[in-house]
Amino acid sequence: MFNPSSDDVRRFFCETFRKQRAQAILSPIETMAADWIRHHPEYHDVLSDVDTALTRDYQVEGAQANPFLHLSMHLSIDEQISIDQPPGIRALATQLTLKLDDAHAAQHEIMECLGEMIWNAQRTGTPPDGLAYIEAIKRRL
């Protein structure tokens, strides 16, 4: 199973941003990441400095968004949609995109549900609840 460290994830996004700016050839996963990086210009400064990216601390208490977590969640949702796992997420993502007329905004709505599911699993020490995740997305419709 693929289990990158926090530093691996940060290096991946910084390198993808570097390659994107250099118009270098991107791997398929880098192409997906680059699309989300384009949607988040507020992250470009941190992505352009790998040394700072590796040392910067993003605390929930400080109300700072972690760009690496955020971009990783976009990629996770893309993967979930592509394989329709949990079952039904692809159709719900399509419906939410149509409702909001914005795929990026729809992903942010789904991301809130994903974050809640992960938080609940961590809090209770139980596996993530895919059914609760799907129901939470349905409530956004």
PDB file of C-alpha atoms in Angstrom:
ATOM      1  CA  MET A   1       0.000   0.000   0.000  1.00  0.00           C
ATOM      2  CA  PHE A   2       1.215   3.486  -0.841  1.00  0.00           C
ATOM      3  CA  ASN A   3       1.874   5.417   2.364  1.00  0.00           C
ATOM      4  CA  PRO A   4       3.884   8.596   1.707  1.00  0.00           C
ATOM      5  CA  SER A   5       5.286  10.644   4.547  1.00  0.00           C
ATOM      6  CA  SER A   6       4.267  14.246   5.063  1.00  0.00           C
ATOM      7  CA  ASP A   7       7.571  15.323   3.511  1.00  0.00           C
ATOM      8  CA  ASP A   8       6.967  13.067   0.487  1.00  0.00           C
ATOM      9  CA  VAL A   9       3.580  14.698  -0.090  1.00  0.00           C
ATOM     10  CA  ARG A  10       5.017  18.180   0.243  1.00  0.00           C
ATOM     11  CA  ARG A  11       7.886  17.390  -2.139  1.00  0.00           C
ATOM     12  CA  PHE A  12       5.427  15.900  -4.643  1.00  0.00           C
ATOM     13  CA  PHE A  13       3.262  19.024  -4.784  1.00  0.00           C
ATOM     14  CA  CYS A  14       6.251  21.387  -4.862  1.00  0.00           C
ATOM     15  CA  GLU A  15       7.891  19.378  -7.645  1.00  0.00           C
ATOM     16  CA  THR A  16       4.630  19.234  -9.584  1.00  0.00           C
ATOM     17  CA  PHE A  17       4.301  23.007  -9.302  1.00  0.00           C
ATOM     18  CA  ARG A  18       7.917  23.462 -10.430  1.00  0.00           C
ATOM     19  CA  LYS A  19       7.383  21.191 -13.434  1.00  0.00           C
ATOM     20  CA  GLN A  20       4.081  22.898 -14.245  1.00  0.00           C
ATOM     21  CA  ARG A  21       5.746  26.319 -14.325  1.00  0.00           C
ATOM     22  CA  ALA A  22       8.630  24.950 -16.419  1.00  0.00           C
ATOM     23  CA  GLN A  23       6.109  23.370 -18.808  1.00  0.00           C
ATOM     24  CA  ALA A  24       7.835  20.037 -18.247  1.00  0.00           C
ATOM     25  CA  ILE A  25       6.179  16.714 -18.938  1.00  0.00           C
ATOM     26  CA  LEU A  26       3.946  15.647 -16.060  1.00  0.00           C
ATOM     27  CA  SER A  27       2.966  12.138 -15.034  1.00  0.00           C
ATOM     28  CA  PRO A  28      -0.779  11.425 -14.944  1.00  0.00           C
ATOM     29  CA  ILE A  29      -0.980  11.995 -11.172  1.00  0.00           C
ATOM     30  CA  GLU A  30       1.074  15.192 -11.509  1.00  0.00           C
ATOM     31  CA  THR A  31      -1.333  16.374 -14.222  1.00  0.00           C
ATOM     32  CA  MET A  32      -4.245  15.871 -11.843  1.00  0.00           C
ATOM     33  CA  ALA A  33      -2.382  17.674  -9.057  1.00  0.00           C
ATOM     34  CA  ALA A  34      -1.411  20.520 -11.400  1.00  0.00           C
ATOM     35  CA  ASP A  35      -5.060  21.083 -12.263  1.00  0.00           C
ATOM     36  CA  TRP A  36      -5.902  21.545  -8.586  1.00  0.00           C
ATOM     37  CA  ILE A  37      -2.817  23.700  -8.018  1.00  0.00           C
ATOM     38  CA  ARG A  38      -4.101  25.993 -10.795  1.00  0.00           C
ATOM     39  CA  HIS A  39      -7.361  26.358  -8.890  1.00  0.00           C
ATOM     40  CA  HIS A  40      -5.485  27.435  -5.761  1.00  0.00           C
ATOM     41  CA  PRO A  41      -3.182  30.360  -6.549  1.00  0.00           C
ATOM     42  CA  GLU A  42      -3.162  31.181  -2.840  1.00  0.00           C
ATOM     43  CA  TYR A  43      -0.851  28.159  -2.409  1.00  0.00           C
ATOM     44  CA  HIS A  44       1.646  29.082  -5.122  1.00  0.00           C
ATOM     45  CA  ASP A  45       4.044  30.908  -2.790  1.00  0.00           C
ATOM     46  CA  VAL A  46       4.449  27.968  -0.424  1.00  0.00           C
ATOM     47  CA  LEU A  47       4.653  25.500  -3.321  1.00  0.00           C
ATOM     48  CA  SER A  48       7.462  27.476  -4.916  1.00  0.00           C
ATOM     49  CA  ASP A  49       9.769  27.017  -1.892  1.00  0.00           C
ATOM     50  CA  VAL A  50      10.294  23.353  -1.029  1.00  0.00           C
ATOM     51  CA  ASP A  51      12.565  24.114   1.951  1.00  0.00           C
ATOM     52  CA  THR A  52       9.923  26.274   3.599  1.00  0.00           C
ATOM     53  CA  ALA A  53       7.224  23.794   2.638  1.00  0.00           C
ATOM     54  CA  LEU A  54       9.059  21.019   4.461  1.00  0.00           C
ATOM     55  CA  THR A  55       9.423  22.977   7.693  1.00  0.00           C
ATOM     56  CA  ARG A  56       6.191  24.953   7.869  1.00  0.00           C
ATOM     57  CA  ASP A  57       3.717  23.807  10.506  1.00  0.00           C
ATOM     58  CA  TYR A  58      -0.014  24.110   9.902  1.00  0.00           C
ATOM     59  CA  GLN A  59      -1.918  23.973  13.156  1.00  0.00           C
ATOM     60  CA  VAL A  60      -5.684  23.559  13.258  1.00  0.00           C
ATOM     61  CA  GLU A  61      -5.738  25.888  16.242  1.00  0.00           C
ATOM     62  CA  GLY A  62      -4.090  28.613  14.160  1.00  0.00           C
ATOM     63  CA  ALA A  63      -6.918  28.402  11.616  1.00  0.00           C
ATOM     64  CA  GLN A  64      -4.357  28.036   8.839  1.00  0.00           C
ATOM     65  CA  ALA A  65      -5.331  25.880   5.914  1.00  0.00           C
ATOM     66  CA  ASN A  66      -2.777  23.211   5.136  1.00  0.00           C
ATOM     67  CA  PRO A  67      -2.315  23.456   1.359  1.00  0.00           C
ATOM     68  CA  PHE A  68      -0.831  19.964   1.161  1.00  0.00           C
ATOM     69  CA  LEU A  69      -3.750  18.386   2.984  1.00  0.00           C
ATOM     70  CA  HIS A  70      -6.196  20.387   0.893  1.00  0.00           C
ATOM     71  CA  LEU A  71      -4.620  19.395  -2.426  1.00  0.00           C
ATOM     72  CA  SER A  72      -4.297  15.778  -1.272  1.00  0.00           C
ATOM     73  CA  MET A  73      -7.986  15.705  -0.460  1.00  0.00           C
ATOM     74  CA  HIS A  74      -8.775  16.979  -3.965  1.00  0.00           C
ATOM     75  CA  LEU A  75      -6.744  14.090  -5.393  1.00  0.00           C
ATOM     76  CA  SER A  76      -8.445  11.601  -3.063  1.00  0.00           C
ATOM     77  CA  ILE A  77     -11.873  12.787  -4.144  1.00  0.00           C
ATOM     78  CA  ASP A  78     -10.833  12.585  -7.810  1.00  0.00           C
ATOM     79  CA  GLU A  79      -9.797   8.967  -7.231  1.00  0.00           C
ATOM     80  CA  GLN A  80     -13.018   8.152  -5.368  1.00  0.00           C
ATOM     81  CA  ILE A  81     -15.077   9.588  -8.210  1.00  0.00           C
ATOM     82  CA  SER A  82     -13.055   7.781 -10.877  1.00  0.00           C
ATOM     83  CA  ILE A  83     -13.667   4.363  -9.290  1.00  0.00           C
ATOM     84  CA  ASP A  84     -17.071   5.230  -7.776  1.00  0.00           C
ATOM     85  CA  GLN A  85     -15.914   4.272  -4.310  1.00  0.00           C
ATOM     86  CA  PRO A  86     -17.730   4.527  -2.009  1.00  0.00           C
ATOM     87  CA  PRO A  87     -20.525   3.458  -4.334  1.00  0.00           C
ATOM     88  CA  GLY A  88     -22.649   6.381  -5.470  1.00  0.00           C
ATOM     89  CA  ILE A  89     -20.047   9.115  -5.053  1.00  0.00           C
ATOM     90  CA  ARG A  90     -19.633   9.578  -8.802  1.00  0.00           C
ATOM     91  CA  ALA A  91     -23.332  10.286  -9.342  1.00  0.00           C
ATOM     92  CA  LEU A  92     -23.500  12.531  -6.283  1.00  0.00           C
ATOM     93  CA  ALA A  93     -20.451  14.499  -7.414  1.00  0.00           C
ATOM     94  CA  THR A  94     -22.074  14.989 -10.814  1.00  0.00           C
ATOM     95  CA  GLN A  95     -25.340  16.124  -9.224  1.00  0.00           C
ATOM     96  CA  LEU A  96     -23.543  18.504  -6.882  1.00  0.00           C
ATOM     97  CA  THR A  97     -21.490  19.919  -9.755  1.00  0.00           C
ATOM     98  CA  LEU A  98     -24.671  20.547 -11.747  1.00  0.00           C
ATOM     99  CA  LYS A  99     -26.398  22.109  -8.736  1.00  0.00           C
ATOM    100  CA  LEU A 100     -23.493  24.465  -8.017  1.00  0.00           C
ATOM    101  CA  ASP A 101     -22.503  24.881 -11.678  1.00  0.00           C
ATOM    102  CA  ASP A 102     -18.904  24.540 -10.511  1.00  0.00           C
ATOM    103  CA  ALA A 103     -16.882  21.312 -10.194  1.00  0.00           C
ATOM    104  CA  HIS A 104     -14.385  22.974  -7.858  1.00  0.00           C
ATOM    105  CA  ALA A 105     -17.103  24.197  -5.496  1.00  0.00           C
ATOM    106  CA  ALA A 106     -18.674  20.733  -5.590  1.00  0.00           C
ATOM    107  CA  GLN A 107     -15.361  19.180  -4.599  1.00  0.00           C
ATOM    108  CA  HIS A 108     -15.111  21.576  -1.668  1.00  0.00           C
ATOM    109  CA  GLU A 109     -18.554  20.497  -0.479  1.00  0.00           C
ATOM    110  CA  ILE A 110     -17.514  16.841  -0.771  1.00  0.00           C
ATOM    111  CA  MET A 111     -14.244  17.677   0.969  1.00  0.00           C
ATOM    112  CA  GLU A 112     -16.130  18.955   4.001  1.00  0.00           C
ATOM    113  CA  CYS A 113     -17.923  15.605   4.195  1.00  0.00           C
ATOM    114  CA  LEU A 114     -14.681  13.672   3.724  1.00  0.00           C
ATOM    115  CA  GLY A 115     -13.000  15.671   6.472  1.00  0.00           C
ATOM    116  CA  GLU A 116     -15.907  15.027   8.809  1.00  0.00           C
ATOM    117  CA  MET A 117     -15.795  11.290   8.096  1.00  0.00           C
ATOM    118  CA  ILE A 118     -12.043  11.141   8.760  1.00  0.00           C
ATOM    119  CA  TRP A 119     -12.377  13.219  11.934  1.00  0.00           C
ATOM    120  CA  ASN A 120     -15.141  10.940  13.236  1.00  0.00           C
ATOM    121  CA  ALA A 121     -13.095   7.816  12.494  1.00  0.00           C
ATOM    122  CA  GLN A 122     -10.075   9.249  14.300  1.00  0.00           C
ATOM    123  CA  ARG A 123     -12.158  10.440  17.238  1.00  0.00           C
ATOM    124  CA  THR A 124     -13.911   7.102  17.719  1.00  0.00           C
ATOM    125  CA  GLY A 125     -11.029   4.830  16.706  1.00  0.00           C
ATOM    126  CA  THR A 126     -13.240   3.147  14.111  1.00  0.00           C
ATOM    127  CA  PRO A 127     -12.814   2.651  10.362  1.00  0.00           C
ATOM    128  CA  PRO A 128     -14.068   5.423   8.105  1.00  0.00           C
ATOM    129  CA  ASP A 129     -17.814   5.122   7.504  1.00  0.00           C
ATOM    130  CA  GLY A 130     -18.399   5.275   3.754  1.00  0.00           C
ATOM    131  CA  LEU A 131     -22.170   5.157   4.132  1.00  0.00           C
ATOM    132  CA  ALA A 132     -22.184   8.139   6.492  1.00  0.00           C
ATOM    133  CA  TYR A 133     -19.900   9.954   4.042  1.00  0.00           C
ATOM    134  CA  ILE A 134     -22.338   9.335   1.171  1.00  0.00           C
ATOM    135  CA  GLU A 135     -25.289  10.450   3.315  1.00  0.00           C
ATOM    136  CA  ALA A 136     -23.451  13.640   4.252  1.00  0.00           C
ATOM    137  CA  ILE A 137     -22.875  14.405   0.565  1.00  0.00           C
ATOM    138  CA  LYS A 138     -26.550  13.739  -0.174  1.00  0.00           C
ATOM    139  CA  ARG A 139     -27.494  16.336   2.446  1.00  0.00           C
ATOM    140  CA  ARG A 140     -25.446  18.896   0.489  1.00  0.00           C
ATOM    141  CA  LEU A 141     -27.756  18.403  -2.480  1.00  0.00           C
TER     142      LEU A 141
END
